[in-house]
Coordinates of C-alpha atoms and ligand atoms in Angstrom, one line a residue:
X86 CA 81.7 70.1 123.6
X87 CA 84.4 70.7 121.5
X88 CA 84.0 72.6 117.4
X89 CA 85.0 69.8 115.0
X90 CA 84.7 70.2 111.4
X91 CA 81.8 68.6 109.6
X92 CA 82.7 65.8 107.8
X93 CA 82.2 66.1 103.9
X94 CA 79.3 63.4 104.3
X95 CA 77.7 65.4 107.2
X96 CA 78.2 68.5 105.2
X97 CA 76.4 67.4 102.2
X98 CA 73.2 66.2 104.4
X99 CA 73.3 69.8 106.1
X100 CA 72.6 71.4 102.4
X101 CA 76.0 72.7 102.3
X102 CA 79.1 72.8 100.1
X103 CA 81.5 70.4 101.3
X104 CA 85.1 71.4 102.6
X105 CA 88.0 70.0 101.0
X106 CA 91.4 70.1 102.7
X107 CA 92.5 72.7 100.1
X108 CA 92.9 75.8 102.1
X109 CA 91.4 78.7 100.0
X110 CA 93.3 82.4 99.6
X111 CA 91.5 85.6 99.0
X112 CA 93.9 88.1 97.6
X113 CA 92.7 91.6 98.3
X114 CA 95.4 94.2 96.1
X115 CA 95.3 97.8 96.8
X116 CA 98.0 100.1 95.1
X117 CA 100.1 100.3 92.2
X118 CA 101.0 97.7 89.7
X119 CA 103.9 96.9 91.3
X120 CA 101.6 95.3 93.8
X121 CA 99.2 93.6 91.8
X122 CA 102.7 91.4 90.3
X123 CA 104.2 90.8 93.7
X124 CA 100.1 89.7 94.7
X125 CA 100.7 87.4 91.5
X126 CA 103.8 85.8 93.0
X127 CA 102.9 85.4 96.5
X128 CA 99.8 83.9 94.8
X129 CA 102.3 81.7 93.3
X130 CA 104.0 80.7 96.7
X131 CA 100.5 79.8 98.2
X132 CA 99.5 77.9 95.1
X133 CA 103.1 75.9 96.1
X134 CA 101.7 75.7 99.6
X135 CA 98.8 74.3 98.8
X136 CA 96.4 77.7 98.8
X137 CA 93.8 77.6 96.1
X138 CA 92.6 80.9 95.2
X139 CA 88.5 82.0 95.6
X140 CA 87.0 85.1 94.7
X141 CA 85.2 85.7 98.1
X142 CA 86.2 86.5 101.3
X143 CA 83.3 84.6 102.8
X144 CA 85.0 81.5 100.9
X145 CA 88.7 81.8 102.4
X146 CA 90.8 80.3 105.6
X147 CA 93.5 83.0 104.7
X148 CA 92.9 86.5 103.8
X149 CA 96.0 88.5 102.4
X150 CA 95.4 92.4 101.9
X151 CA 98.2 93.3 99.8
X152 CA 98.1 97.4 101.0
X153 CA 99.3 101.1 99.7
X154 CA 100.7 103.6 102.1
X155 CA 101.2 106.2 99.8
X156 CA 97.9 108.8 100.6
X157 CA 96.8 108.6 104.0
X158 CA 92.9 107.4 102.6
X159 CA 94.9 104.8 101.1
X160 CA 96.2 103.7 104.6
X161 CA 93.5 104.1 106.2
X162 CA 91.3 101.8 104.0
X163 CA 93.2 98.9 105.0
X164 CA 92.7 99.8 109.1
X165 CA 88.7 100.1 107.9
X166 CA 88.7 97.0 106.0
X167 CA 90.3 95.3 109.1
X168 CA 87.7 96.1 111.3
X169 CA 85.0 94.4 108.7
X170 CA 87.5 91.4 108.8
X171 CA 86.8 91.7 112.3
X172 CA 83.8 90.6 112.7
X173 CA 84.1 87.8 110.0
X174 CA 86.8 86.5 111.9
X175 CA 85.1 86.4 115.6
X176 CA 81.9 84.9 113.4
X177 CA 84.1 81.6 112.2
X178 CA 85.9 80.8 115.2
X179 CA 82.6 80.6 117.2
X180 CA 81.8 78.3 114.1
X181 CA 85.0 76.5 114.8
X182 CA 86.8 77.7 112.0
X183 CA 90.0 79.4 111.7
X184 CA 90.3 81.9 109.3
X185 CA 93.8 83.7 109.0
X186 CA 94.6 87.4 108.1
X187 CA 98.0 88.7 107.1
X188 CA 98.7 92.1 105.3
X189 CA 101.4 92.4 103.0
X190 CA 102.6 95.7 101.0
X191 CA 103.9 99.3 101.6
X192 CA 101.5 99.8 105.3
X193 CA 102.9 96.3 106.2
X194 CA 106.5 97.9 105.9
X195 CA 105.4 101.3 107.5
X196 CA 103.5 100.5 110.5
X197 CA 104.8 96.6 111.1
X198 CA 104.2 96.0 114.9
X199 CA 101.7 98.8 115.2
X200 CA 99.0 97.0 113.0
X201 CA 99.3 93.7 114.9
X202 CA 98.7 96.5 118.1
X203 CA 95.9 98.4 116.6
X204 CA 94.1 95.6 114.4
X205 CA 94.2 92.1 116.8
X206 CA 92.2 90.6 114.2
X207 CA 95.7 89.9 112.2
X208 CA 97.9 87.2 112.0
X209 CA 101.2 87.6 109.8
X210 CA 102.5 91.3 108.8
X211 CA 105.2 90.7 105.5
X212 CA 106.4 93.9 104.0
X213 CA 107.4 93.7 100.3
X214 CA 110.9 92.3 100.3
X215 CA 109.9 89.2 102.5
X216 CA 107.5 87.6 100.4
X217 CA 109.5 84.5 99.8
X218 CA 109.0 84.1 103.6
X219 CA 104.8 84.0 103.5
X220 CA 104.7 80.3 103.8
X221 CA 106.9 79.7 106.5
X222 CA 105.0 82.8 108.6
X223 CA 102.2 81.4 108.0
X224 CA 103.3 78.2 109.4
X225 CA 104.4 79.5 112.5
X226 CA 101.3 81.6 112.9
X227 CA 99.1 78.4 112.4
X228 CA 100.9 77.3 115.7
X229 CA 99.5 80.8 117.4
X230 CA 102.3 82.9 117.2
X231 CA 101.5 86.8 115.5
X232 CA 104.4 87.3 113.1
X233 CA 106.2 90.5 112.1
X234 CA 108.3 90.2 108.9
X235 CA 109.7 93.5 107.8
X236 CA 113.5 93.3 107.3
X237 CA 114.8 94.6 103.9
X238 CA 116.8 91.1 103.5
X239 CA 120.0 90.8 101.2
X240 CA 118.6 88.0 99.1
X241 CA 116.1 88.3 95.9
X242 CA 112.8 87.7 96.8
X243 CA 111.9 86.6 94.0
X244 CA 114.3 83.7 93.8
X245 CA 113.2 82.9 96.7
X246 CA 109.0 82.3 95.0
X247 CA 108.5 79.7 93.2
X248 CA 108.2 80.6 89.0
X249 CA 104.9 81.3 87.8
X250 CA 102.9 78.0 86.3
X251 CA 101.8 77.9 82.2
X252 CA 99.0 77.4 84.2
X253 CA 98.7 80.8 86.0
X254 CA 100.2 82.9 83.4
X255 CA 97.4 82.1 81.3
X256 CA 94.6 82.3 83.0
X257 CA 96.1 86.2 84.0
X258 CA 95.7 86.9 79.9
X259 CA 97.6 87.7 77.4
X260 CA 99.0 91.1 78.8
X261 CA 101.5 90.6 82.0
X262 CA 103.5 92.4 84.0
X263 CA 107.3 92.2 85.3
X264 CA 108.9 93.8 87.7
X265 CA 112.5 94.3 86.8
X266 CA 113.5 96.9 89.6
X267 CA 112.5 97.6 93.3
X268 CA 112.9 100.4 95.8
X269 CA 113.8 104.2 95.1
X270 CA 116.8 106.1 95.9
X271 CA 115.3 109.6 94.7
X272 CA 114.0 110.8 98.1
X273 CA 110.8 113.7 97.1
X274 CA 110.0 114.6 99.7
X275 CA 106.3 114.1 99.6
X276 CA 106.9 110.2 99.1
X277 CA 106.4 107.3 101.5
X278 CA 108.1 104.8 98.7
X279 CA 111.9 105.1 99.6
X280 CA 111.1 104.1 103.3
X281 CA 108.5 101.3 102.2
X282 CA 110.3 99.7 99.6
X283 CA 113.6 100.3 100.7
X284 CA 116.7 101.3 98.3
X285 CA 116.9 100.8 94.8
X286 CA 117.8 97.2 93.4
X287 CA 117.3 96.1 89.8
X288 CA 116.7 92.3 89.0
X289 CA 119.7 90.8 87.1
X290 CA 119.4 90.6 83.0
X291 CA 119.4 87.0 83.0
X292 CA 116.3 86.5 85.2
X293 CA 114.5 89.2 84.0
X294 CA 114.9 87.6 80.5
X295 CA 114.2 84.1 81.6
X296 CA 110.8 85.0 83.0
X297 CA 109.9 87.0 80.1
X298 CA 110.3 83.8 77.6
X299 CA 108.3 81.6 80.1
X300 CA 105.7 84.5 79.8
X301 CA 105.8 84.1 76.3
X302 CA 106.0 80.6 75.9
X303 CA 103.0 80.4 77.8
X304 CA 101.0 82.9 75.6
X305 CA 101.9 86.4 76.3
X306 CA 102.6 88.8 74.3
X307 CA 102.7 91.9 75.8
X308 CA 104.8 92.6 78.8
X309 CA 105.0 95.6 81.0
X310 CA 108.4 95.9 83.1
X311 CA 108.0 97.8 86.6
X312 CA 109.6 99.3 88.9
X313 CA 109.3 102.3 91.0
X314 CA 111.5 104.0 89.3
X315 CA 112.0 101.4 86.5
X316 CA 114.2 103.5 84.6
X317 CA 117.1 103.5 87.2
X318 CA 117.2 99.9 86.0
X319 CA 121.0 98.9 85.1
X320 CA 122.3 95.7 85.0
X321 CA 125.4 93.8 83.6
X322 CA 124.7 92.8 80.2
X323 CA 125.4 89.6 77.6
X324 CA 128.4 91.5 76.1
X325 CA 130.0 92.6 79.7
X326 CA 129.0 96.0 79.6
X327 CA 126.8 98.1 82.2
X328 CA 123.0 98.0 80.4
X329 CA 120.1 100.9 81.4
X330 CA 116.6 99.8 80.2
X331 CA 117.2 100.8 77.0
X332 CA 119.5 98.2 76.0
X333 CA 117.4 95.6 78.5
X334 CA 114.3 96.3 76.3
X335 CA 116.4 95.5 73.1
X336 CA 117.4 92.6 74.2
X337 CA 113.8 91.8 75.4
X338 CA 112.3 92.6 71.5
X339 CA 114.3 89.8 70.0
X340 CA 112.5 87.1 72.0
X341 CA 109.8 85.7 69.4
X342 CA 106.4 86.4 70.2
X343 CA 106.6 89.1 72.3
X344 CA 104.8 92.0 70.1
X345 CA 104.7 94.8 72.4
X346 CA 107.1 95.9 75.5
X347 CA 106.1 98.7 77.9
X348 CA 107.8 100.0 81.6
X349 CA 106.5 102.5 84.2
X350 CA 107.0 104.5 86.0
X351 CA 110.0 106.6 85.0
X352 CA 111.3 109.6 86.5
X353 CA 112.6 112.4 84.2
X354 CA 116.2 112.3 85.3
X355 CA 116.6 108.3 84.3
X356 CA 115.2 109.4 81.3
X357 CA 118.5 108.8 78.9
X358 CA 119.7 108.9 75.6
X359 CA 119.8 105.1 75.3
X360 CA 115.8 104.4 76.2
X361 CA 114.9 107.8 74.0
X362 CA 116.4 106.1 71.0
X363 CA 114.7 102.5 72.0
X364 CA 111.9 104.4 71.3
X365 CA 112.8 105.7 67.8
X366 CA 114.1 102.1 66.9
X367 CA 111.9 99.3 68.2
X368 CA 108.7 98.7 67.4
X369 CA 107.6 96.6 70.1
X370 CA 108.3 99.5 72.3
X371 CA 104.9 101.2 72.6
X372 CA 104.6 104.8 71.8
X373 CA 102.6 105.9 75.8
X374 CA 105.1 107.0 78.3
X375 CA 104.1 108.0 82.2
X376 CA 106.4 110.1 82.9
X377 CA 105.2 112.0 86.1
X378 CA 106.5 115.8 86.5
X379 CA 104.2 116.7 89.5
X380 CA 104.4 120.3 89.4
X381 CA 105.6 123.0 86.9
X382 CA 106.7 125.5 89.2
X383 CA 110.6 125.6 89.9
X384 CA 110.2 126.5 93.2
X385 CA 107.8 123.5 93.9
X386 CA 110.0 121.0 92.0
X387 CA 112.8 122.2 94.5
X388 CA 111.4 121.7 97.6
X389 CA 109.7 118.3 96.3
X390 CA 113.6 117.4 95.5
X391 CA 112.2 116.0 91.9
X392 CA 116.1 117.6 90.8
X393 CA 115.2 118.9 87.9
X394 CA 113.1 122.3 86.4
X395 CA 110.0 122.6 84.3
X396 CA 112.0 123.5 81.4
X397 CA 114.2 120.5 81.5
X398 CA 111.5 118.7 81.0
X399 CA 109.5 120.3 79.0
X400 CA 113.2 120.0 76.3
X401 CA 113.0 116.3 77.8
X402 CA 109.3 115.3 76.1
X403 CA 110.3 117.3 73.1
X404 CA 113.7 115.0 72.9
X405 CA 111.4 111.7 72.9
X406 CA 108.9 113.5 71.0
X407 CA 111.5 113.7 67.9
X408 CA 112.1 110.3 68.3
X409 CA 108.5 108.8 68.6
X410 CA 106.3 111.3 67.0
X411 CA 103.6 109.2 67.9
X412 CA 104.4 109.0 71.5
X413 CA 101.3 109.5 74.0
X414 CA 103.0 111.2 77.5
X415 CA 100.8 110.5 80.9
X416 CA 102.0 112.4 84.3
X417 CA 101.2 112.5 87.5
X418 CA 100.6 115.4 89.4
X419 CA 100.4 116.8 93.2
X420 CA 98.6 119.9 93.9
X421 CA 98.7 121.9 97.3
X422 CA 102.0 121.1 97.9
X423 CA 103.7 122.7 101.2
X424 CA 104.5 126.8 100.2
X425 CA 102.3 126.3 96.7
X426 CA 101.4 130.0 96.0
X427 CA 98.7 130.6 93.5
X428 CA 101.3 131.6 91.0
X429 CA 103.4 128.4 91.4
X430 CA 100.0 126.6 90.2
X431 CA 99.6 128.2 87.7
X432 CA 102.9 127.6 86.3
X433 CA 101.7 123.7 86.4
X434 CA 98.8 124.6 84.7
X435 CA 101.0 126.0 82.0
X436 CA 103.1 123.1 81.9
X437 CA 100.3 120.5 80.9
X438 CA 98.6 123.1 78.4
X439 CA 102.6 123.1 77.1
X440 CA 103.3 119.1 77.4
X441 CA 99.6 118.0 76.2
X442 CA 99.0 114.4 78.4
X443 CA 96.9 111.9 76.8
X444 CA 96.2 110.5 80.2
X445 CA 97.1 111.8 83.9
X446 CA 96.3 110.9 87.3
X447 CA 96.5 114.2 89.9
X448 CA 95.9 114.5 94.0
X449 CA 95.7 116.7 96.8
X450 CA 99.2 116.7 98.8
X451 CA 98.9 114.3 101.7
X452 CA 101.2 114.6 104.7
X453 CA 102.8 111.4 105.0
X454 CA 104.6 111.0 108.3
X455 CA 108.4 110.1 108.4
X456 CA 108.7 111.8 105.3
X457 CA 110.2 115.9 105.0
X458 CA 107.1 117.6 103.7
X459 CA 105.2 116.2 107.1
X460 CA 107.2 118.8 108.9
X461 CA 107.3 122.2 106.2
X462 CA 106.0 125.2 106.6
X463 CA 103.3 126.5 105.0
X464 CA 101.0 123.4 104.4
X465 CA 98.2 124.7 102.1
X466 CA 94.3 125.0 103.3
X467 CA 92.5 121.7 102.5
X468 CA 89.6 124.1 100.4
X469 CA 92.5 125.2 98.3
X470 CA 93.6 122.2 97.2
X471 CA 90.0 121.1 96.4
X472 CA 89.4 124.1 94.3
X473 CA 93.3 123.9 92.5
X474 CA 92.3 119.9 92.2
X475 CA 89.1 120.3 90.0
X476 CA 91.0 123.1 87.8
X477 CA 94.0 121.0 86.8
X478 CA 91.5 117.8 86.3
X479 CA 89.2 119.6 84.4
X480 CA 92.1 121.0 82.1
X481 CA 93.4 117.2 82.0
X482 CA 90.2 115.7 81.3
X483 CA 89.8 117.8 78.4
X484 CA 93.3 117.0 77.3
X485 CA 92.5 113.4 77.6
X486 CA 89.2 113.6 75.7
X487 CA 90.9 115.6 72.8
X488 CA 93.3 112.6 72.6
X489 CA 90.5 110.4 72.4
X490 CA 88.6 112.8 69.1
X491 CA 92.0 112.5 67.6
X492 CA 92.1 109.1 67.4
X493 CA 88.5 108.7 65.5
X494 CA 88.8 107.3 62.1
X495 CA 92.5 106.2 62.8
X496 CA 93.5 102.9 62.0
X497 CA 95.3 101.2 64.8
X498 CA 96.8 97.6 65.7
X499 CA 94.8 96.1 68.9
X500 CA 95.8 93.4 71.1
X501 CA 93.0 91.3 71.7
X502 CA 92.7 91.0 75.5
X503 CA 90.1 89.8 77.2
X504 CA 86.0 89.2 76.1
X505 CA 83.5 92.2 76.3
X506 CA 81.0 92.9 78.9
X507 CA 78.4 91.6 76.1
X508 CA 79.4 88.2 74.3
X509 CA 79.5 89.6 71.0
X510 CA 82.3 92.0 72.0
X511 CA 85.9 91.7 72.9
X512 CA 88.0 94.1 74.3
X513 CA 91.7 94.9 72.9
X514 CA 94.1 97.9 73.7
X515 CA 95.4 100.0 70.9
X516 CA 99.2 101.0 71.3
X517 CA 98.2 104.1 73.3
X518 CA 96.5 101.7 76.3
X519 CA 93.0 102.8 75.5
X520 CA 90.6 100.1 76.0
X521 CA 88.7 99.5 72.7
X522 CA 85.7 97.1 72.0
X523 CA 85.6 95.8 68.8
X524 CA 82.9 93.4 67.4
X525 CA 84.0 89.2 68.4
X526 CA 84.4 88.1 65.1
X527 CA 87.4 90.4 64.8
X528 CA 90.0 88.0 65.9
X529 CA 90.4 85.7 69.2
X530 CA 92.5 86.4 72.4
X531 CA 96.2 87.3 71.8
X532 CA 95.6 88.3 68.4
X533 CA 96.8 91.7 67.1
X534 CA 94.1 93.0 64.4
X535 CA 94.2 96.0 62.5
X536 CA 91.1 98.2 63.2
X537 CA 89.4 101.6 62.1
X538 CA 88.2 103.8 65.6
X539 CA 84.2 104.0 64.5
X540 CA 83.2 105.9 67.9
X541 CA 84.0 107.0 71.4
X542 CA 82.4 107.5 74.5
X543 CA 83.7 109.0 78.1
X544 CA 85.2 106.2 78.9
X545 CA 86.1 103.7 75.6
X546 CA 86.5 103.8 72.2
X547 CA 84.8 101.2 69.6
X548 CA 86.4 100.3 66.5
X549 CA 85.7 97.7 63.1
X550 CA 88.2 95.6 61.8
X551 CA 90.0 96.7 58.8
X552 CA 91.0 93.8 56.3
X553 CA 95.1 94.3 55.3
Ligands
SAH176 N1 107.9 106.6 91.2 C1 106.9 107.4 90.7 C2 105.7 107.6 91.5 C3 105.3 106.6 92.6 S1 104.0 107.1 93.6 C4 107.6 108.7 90.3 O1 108.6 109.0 90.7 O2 106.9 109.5 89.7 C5 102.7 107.5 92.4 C6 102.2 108.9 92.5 O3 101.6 109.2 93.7 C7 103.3 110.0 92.5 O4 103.8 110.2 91.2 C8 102.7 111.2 93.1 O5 102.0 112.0 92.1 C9 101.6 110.6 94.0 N2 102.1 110.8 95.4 C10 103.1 110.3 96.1 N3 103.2 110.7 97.3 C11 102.1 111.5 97.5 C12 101.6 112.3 98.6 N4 102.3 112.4 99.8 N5 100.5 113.1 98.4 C13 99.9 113.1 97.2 N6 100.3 112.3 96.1 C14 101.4 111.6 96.3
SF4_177 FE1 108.5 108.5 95.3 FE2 110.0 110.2 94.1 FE3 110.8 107.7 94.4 FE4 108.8 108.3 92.7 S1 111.0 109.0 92.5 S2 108.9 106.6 94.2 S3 107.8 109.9 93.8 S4 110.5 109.2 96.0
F3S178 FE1 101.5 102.3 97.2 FE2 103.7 101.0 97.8 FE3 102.9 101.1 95.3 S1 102.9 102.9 98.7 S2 101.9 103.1 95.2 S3 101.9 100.1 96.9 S4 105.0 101.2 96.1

């Protein structure tokens, strides 16, 4: 006997929901913002295609695991997660369905063939730049083939997607992101990214602006441009000259509606004199800049080819400090690099007690293979870097927690975002990109309110509205 699908009659007399010919997508994101856009926009393609998007994996014909290559538990989580997706998959086709998986992102690009190899359970394998291709390898693999997309094509991908619906753009709220530039050309050598997401390419004015007035005219108000290393953005501008993203931003402040602007992540050798002053001038430009340094030890910094010292950026943040006084700094930070002496961490320890983050994000080294680090000298003992990890988080945390005592009694403007975990609440950012719950009545989704900072916890801060 063969497996046909119940009919939506039979369905219903078997107690169960019935099945509409809407295939259903479950989007799995792993990784850095960057991903959860491009997730948006091949969303977006399979919206085109005919996908409808569910919340469950148990409810999907297509699973898409969007993956992160850039720590080896991060890799790994995907080949772990396949496994599980295993199972599922054998369960439904004995069922007589036929449930897809394809895996997009960064271990898509870096292991292409070899996951099809180690993880039969998957269909389609699309690294980032091919993701205007998804429907058509998905078509090919419903006729049985197991497809392998991971060239680094001349076109745009993202002409290639289909724009995001009024629709979509606001059910994802009233904050959005934009990716405006893709790839990296710096080369650390600790870093997977320049081999996963291939050179650096930057997303003409023109589109960029475009999609940032059909975010707005659908109801956003804040937008976040991305890249890797979004400010190696350039681009021809309006008046004919070359623009960096400081003169992109300015032109993205005079669209009406669009209160707040913010990028990430920068490196400290884009950082120039044109995006410093943005920040002094504009005040849709938000005063919180990631600007990761890594390490504060010369040495370090040199053989991570980040090309620039400790004290160069050190000046740096005190160059965009006296033009945003205001400004919160985040960073990123590696410890147990290869050849780290004790000394060398300390001098990154004296770096963030010099630079004061609001906010960081710090990990143990992890040898990616393919990239130059894999293959130094003088990797550093695992315990080490556990015991150097808990000292530099413990001095960030404080950092962080200071930041968050300074800002009691304050009044700040909040962009109402999204409702509280309790119905009377609702939960807006300040301009610093702490979460902070104020009381519902304060104003409605997409509103900016003024509000006094009443009390803070570990995690959030919670305000009253002020009346201006
Ligand atoms: N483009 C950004 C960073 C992208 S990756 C920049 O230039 O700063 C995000 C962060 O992951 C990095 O800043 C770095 O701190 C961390 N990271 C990258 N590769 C790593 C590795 N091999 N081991 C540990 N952390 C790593
Ligand atoms: Fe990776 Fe360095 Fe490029 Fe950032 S700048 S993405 S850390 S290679
Ligand atoms: Fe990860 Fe790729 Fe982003 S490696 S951090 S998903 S660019």
């Amino acid at each position: 006997m063969t497996n046909v699908p119940p009919t939506a009659e039979s369905a219903i007399l078997a107690g169960a929901e019935p099945r509409t010919n809407t295939r259903k997508v479950f989007i799995k994101t792993y990784g850095c913002q960057m991903n959860v856009y491009d997730s948006e926009r091949m969303g977006d393609a399979l919206t085109g295609d005919g996908y409808q998007a569910v919340d469950t994996v148990e409810a999907a014909d297509l699973i898409l695991i969007n993956t992160c290559h850039i720590r080896e538990k991060a890799a790994e989580k995907v080949y772990s997660q396949l496994g599980r997706l295993a199972k599922l998959k054998k369960q439904r086709n004995a069922e007589g369905g036929d449930l897809m998986v394809a895996v997009a992102g960064c271990v898509a690009q870096a292991e292409g063939q070899e996951i099809i190899r180690r993880a039969p359970v998957v269909d389609v394998v699309i690294g980032p730049q091919t993701y205007h291709r998804l429907p058509q390898a998905l078509a090919k693999a419903r006729q049985g083939e197991r497809v392998v997309e991971t060239d680094f094509p001349a076109e745009d991908k993202f002409d290639g997607l289909p724009n995001t619906s009024a629709r979509a753009i606001r059910a994802r709220g009233v904050a959005a992101f934009l990716t405006v530039q893709e790839g990296c050309d710096k080369f650390c050598t600790f870093c997977v990214v320049p081999y996963t997401r291939g050179a650096e390419v930057s997303r003409p004015v023109d589109r960029i602006v475009q999609e940032a007035q059909r975010l707005v005219d659908a109801g956003v108000r804040e937008i976040t441009l991305l890249g890797q290393n979004v400010n190696a953005w350039h681009g021809k501008g309006a008046d004919g000259r070359e623009w960096g993203l400081g003169e992109l931003v300015r032109r993205l402040a005079e669209i009406d509606g669009l209160v707040r602007i913010r990028y990430t992540t920068s490196h400290p050798r884009d950082m120039d004199d044109s995006l410093i002053a943005a920040h002094r001038d504009l005040p849709e430009l938000m005063p919180y800049l990631h600007l990761p340094v890594q390490s504060g030890s010369d040495a370090i910094l040199k053989a991570m080819n980040r090309r620039h010292t400790a004290d160069e950026y050190v000046r740096l943040v005190e160059r965009i400090r006296a033009a945003r006084p205001d400004i919160a700094l985040s960073g990123d930070f590696i410890v147990g690099f290869p050849g780290e002496t004790d000394a060398d961490f300390e001098n990154t320890m004296d770096l963030i007690r010099e630079v004061n983050y609001a906010a960081a994000f710090s990990f143990k080294y992890s040898i990616r293979p393919g990239t130059p680090g894999a293959g130094m000298e003088d990797q550093v003992a695992e315990a080490v870097k556990t015991e150097r990890l808990a000292r530099l988080q413990a001095l960030l945390s404080e950092q962080t927690r200071a930041f968050g005592r300074q800002c009691m009694g304050k009044t700040v403007d909040l962009l109402l975002e999204k409702p509280g975990r309790n119905t009377h609440q609702i939960v807006g950012r300040s301009p610093w990109l702490q979460p902070v719950i104020v009381d519902a009545k304060a104003g409605k989704i997409g509103d900016i309110v003024s509000v006094r900072i009443t009390e803070t916890d570990s995690s959030s801060l919670f305000a009253e509205r002020v009346e201006c």
